[in-house]
XYZ file of C-alpha atoms in Angstrom:
264
model
C 198.850 55.057 -19.412
C 195.117 55.164 -18.784
C 192.118 53.941 -20.674
C 188.556 55.174 -20.386
C 185.584 52.851 -20.636
C 182.868 55.210 -19.349
C 179.900 55.055 -21.765
C 178.746 58.126 -23.672
C 180.611 60.861 -21.766
C 178.947 64.263 -21.871
C 181.672 66.676 -22.895
C 180.503 70.186 -23.663
C 183.733 71.763 -24.932
C 187.078 70.952 -26.530
C 190.299 72.933 -26.874
C 193.081 71.624 -29.117
C 196.689 72.709 -28.531
C 199.652 71.971 -30.764
C 201.323 72.325 -34.155
C 200.579 71.355 -37.770
C 199.364 67.899 -36.772
C 196.539 69.447 -34.726
C 195.983 72.289 -37.180
C 195.009 69.610 -39.695
C 197.689 69.590 -42.378
C 197.357 68.007 -44.976
C 193.598 67.358 -44.826
C 192.910 70.038 -47.418
C 189.434 71.434 -48.043
C 188.241 72.945 -51.353
C 188.608 76.484 -50.011
C 192.310 75.925 -49.254
C 191.906 75.588 -45.492
C 192.715 72.483 -43.471
C 190.251 70.286 -41.614
C 192.078 67.574 -39.651
C 191.366 65.177 -36.812
C 190.555 67.830 -34.197
C 187.815 69.380 -36.368
C 186.420 65.920 -37.129
C 186.433 65.014 -33.430
C 184.746 68.287 -32.499
C 182.063 67.699 -35.124
C 181.231 64.298 -33.640
C 181.069 65.707 -30.145
C 178.949 68.660 -31.273
C 176.473 66.329 -32.999
C 175.727 64.726 -29.622
C 175.858 67.765 -27.345
C 173.778 70.885 -28.072
C 175.774 74.070 -27.597
C 179.111 72.247 -27.832
C 182.038 74.677 -28.029
C 185.406 74.222 -29.729
C 188.683 76.118 -30.032
C 191.791 75.088 -31.939
C 194.872 77.065 -30.944
C 197.302 75.021 -33.049
C 199.724 76.672 -35.472
C 201.972 74.813 -37.876
C 205.705 74.695 -37.153
C 205.444 75.553 -33.468
C 208.067 74.210 -31.083
C 207.147 73.099 -27.586
C 208.502 76.327 -26.068
C 206.244 78.392 -28.319
C 203.274 76.184 -27.501
C 203.906 76.673 -23.788
C 204.266 80.441 -24.147
C 201.533 81.171 -26.690
C 198.878 78.475 -26.403
C 198.953 76.845 -22.978
C 197.952 79.928 -20.927
C 195.085 80.657 -23.326
C 193.863 77.056 -23.239
C 194.099 76.855 -19.454
C 191.965 79.980 -19.086
C 189.159 78.631 -21.275
C 187.934 76.093 -18.724
C 187.130 73.424 -21.318
C 185.950 69.925 -20.506
C 188.586 68.359 -22.763
C 191.993 69.660 -23.813
C 194.223 67.848 -26.290
C 197.951 68.569 -26.224
C 200.361 67.336 -28.889
C 203.753 69.016 -29.047
C 207.483 68.476 -29.014
C 207.811 66.461 -32.206
C 209.006 69.476 -34.197
C 211.772 69.882 -31.632
C 212.933 66.279 -32.080
C 213.338 66.881 -35.816
C 215.736 69.769 -35.320
C 219.446 69.012 -35.848
C 220.232 70.407 -32.414
C 217.634 69.328 -29.884
C 217.976 69.538 -26.106
C 215.697 66.713 -25.029
C 216.043 67.681 -21.375
C 214.589 71.085 -22.209
C 211.820 69.514 -24.307
C 210.833 67.207 -21.456
C 210.842 70.113 -19.020
C 208.616 72.257 -21.215
C 206.216 69.419 -21.872
C 206.019 68.841 -18.127
C 205.260 72.528 -17.613
C 202.468 72.360 -20.194
C 200.846 69.303 -18.624
C 201.121 70.711 -15.103
C 199.331 73.852 -16.271
C 196.646 72.190 -18.380
C 195.681 69.109 -16.356
C 194.072 71.040 -13.456
C 192.260 73.408 -15.836
C 190.052 70.819 -17.562
C 188.013 67.716 -16.819
C 190.148 65.552 -19.097
C 193.559 66.157 -20.635
C 194.416 64.045 -23.685
C 198.024 63.459 -24.761
C 199.305 61.497 -27.740
C 202.153 59.371 -28.932
C 202.314 60.907 -32.400
C 202.200 58.684 -35.506
C 205.375 57.955 -37.432
C 205.547 56.689 -40.997
C 207.975 54.076 -42.204
C 211.131 55.241 -43.944
C 214.833 55.990 -43.511
C 214.371 59.611 -42.421
C 212.364 58.604 -39.365
C 215.020 56.145 -38.233
C 217.452 58.972 -37.579
C 215.060 60.686 -35.178
C 213.343 57.628 -33.714
C 215.346 57.581 -30.414
C 214.350 61.189 -29.690
C 210.725 60.498 -30.554
C 210.602 57.498 -28.258
C 212.212 59.520 -25.462
C 209.470 62.120 -25.955
C 206.760 59.456 -25.850
C 208.202 57.938 -22.679
C 207.857 61.385 -21.103
C 204.257 61.586 -22.351
C 203.433 58.261 -20.705
C 205.043 59.296 -17.427
C 203.220 62.629 -17.324
C 199.895 60.999 -18.142
C 200.293 58.543 -15.291
C 201.192 61.321 -12.905
C 198.421 63.746 -13.868
C 195.530 61.483 -14.851
C 195.729 62.247 -18.571
C 194.708 59.882 -21.344
C 197.277 58.768 -23.927
C 196.255 57.954 -27.487
C 198.925 55.651 -28.894
C 199.127 56.555 -32.574
C 202.802 55.636 -32.778
C 201.950 52.010 -32.037
C 199.120 51.834 -34.611
C 200.186 49.735 -37.644
C 197.760 51.557 -39.935
C 199.340 54.974 -39.372
C 202.836 53.755 -40.304
C 201.630 53.121 -43.865
C 203.176 55.683 -46.274
C 199.851 55.755 -48.156
C 198.289 57.584 -45.206
C 200.887 60.360 -45.464
C 200.896 63.329 -47.810
C 203.581 63.861 -50.443
C 205.529 66.042 -47.982
C 206.010 62.895 -45.828
C 205.356 64.944 -42.692
C 201.566 65.213 -42.535
C 198.689 62.771 -42.668
C 196.175 62.526 -45.492
C 192.446 62.970 -44.928
C 192.132 59.244 -44.254
C 194.943 59.424 -41.710
C 193.236 62.291 -39.890
C 189.954 60.379 -39.905
C 191.628 57.468 -38.157
C 193.197 59.767 -35.562
C 189.808 61.334 -34.815
C 188.399 57.847 -34.340
C 191.235 56.927 -31.988
C 190.655 59.960 -29.767
C 186.883 59.452 -29.916
C 187.244 55.929 -28.570
C 189.776 56.931 -25.918
C 187.296 59.476 -24.591
C 184.892 56.614 -23.963
C 182.589 56.835 -26.971
C 181.323 53.789 -28.813
C 183.524 52.930 -31.785
C 182.363 54.027 -35.207
C 185.366 52.322 -36.818
C 186.659 49.470 -34.625
C 189.303 48.729 -37.258
C 191.039 52.101 -37.349
C 194.322 50.467 -36.303
C 194.105 47.856 -39.066
C 196.360 48.585 -42.061
C 194.835 49.147 -45.474
C 194.841 46.265 -47.914
C 198.172 45.706 -49.632
C 198.628 47.093 -53.135
C 201.324 46.715 -55.761
C 204.229 49.018 -54.763
C 205.294 51.683 -57.262
C 208.156 50.861 -59.594
C 211.730 52.048 -59.223
C 211.365 54.944 -61.690
C 208.196 56.183 -60.025
C 209.840 56.074 -56.602
C 212.873 58.033 -57.828
C 210.697 60.696 -59.480
C 208.701 60.985 -56.261
C 211.905 61.302 -54.207
C 213.207 64.116 -56.425
C 209.897 65.959 -56.225
C 209.823 65.563 -52.441
C 213.386 66.900 -52.082
C 212.771 69.908 -54.330
C 209.339 70.943 -53.060
C 209.542 70.022 -49.379
C 212.882 68.831 -48.034
C 215.089 71.671 -49.298
C 212.682 74.442 -48.189
C 212.369 72.713 -44.796
C 216.163 72.632 -44.415
C 216.339 76.278 -45.476
C 213.906 77.292 -42.744
C 215.899 75.344 -40.157
C 219.154 77.038 -41.184
C 217.661 80.537 -41.070
C 215.592 80.045 -37.920
C 212.300 80.548 -39.730
C 209.100 78.523 -39.358
C 206.142 77.804 -41.614
C 203.954 79.154 -38.816
C 205.631 82.538 -38.460
C 202.960 85.235 -38.319
C 200.046 82.812 -38.531
C 197.166 83.163 -36.076
C 195.608 80.268 -34.201
C 193.255 78.188 -36.322
C 190.183 78.814 -34.130
C 191.246 81.117 -31.303
C 187.946 81.447 -29.434
C 185.908 78.800 -27.634
C 182.689 79.109 -29.612
C 179.750 76.881 -30.599
C 180.721 74.483 -33.348
C 178.578 72.892 -36.024
C 181.283 70.999 -37.880
C 183.923 71.388 -40.590
C 183.124 72.005 -44.204
C 182.587 68.924 -46.335
């Protein structure tokens, strides 16, 4: 795993590759679109570099095979200074997951992207606390071990969100328990910003929020029922029928164009 201490790097373009995490769910804007860490990161970079260009090819629900087929060739052809790649986590959450295949596809993606940009950025994705995660934790950690190995081999940076205490806090996760809140995305943008060598704007992004009184038993049970009805059961239904929340959706920002920043 590498770190980068070069001061004030001059990056002129960014391409983000991945799934719902990179698309920006659940950092919801008033117009119904999603912002997310990649938009926030691009806005910071654009504020310091005139003519900065940004593309976000991410689509929610995508598996690593779909990312390799649909996004990686496009990203590699753009010739960006920085490419971020986060993928494979959706695969680990499937009941039947061939981790050997996931590792192979992730390797293919890195081998294609690393030579096509000045700096490839990989991530160990964040994971909230809770019983559901425990079931899939071994697969996730196998995926992250592969990320570390590939980064070492190809000179990529690794942003360790999985090891950040702040991002394990359920309060930084949306009610669907799968996607970060706006504050969670802000902290991820800060983490990537610092890894790219920029001066910290929030040195405490890894620090957990102050403790608050936990909700009572009744509130927790009502929340659990709502989660199961609105999110868990539809998610299971899509898995059983082979559907995805991203079916038919275009890339968030498919062209590498000048970027002024996300909506407020």
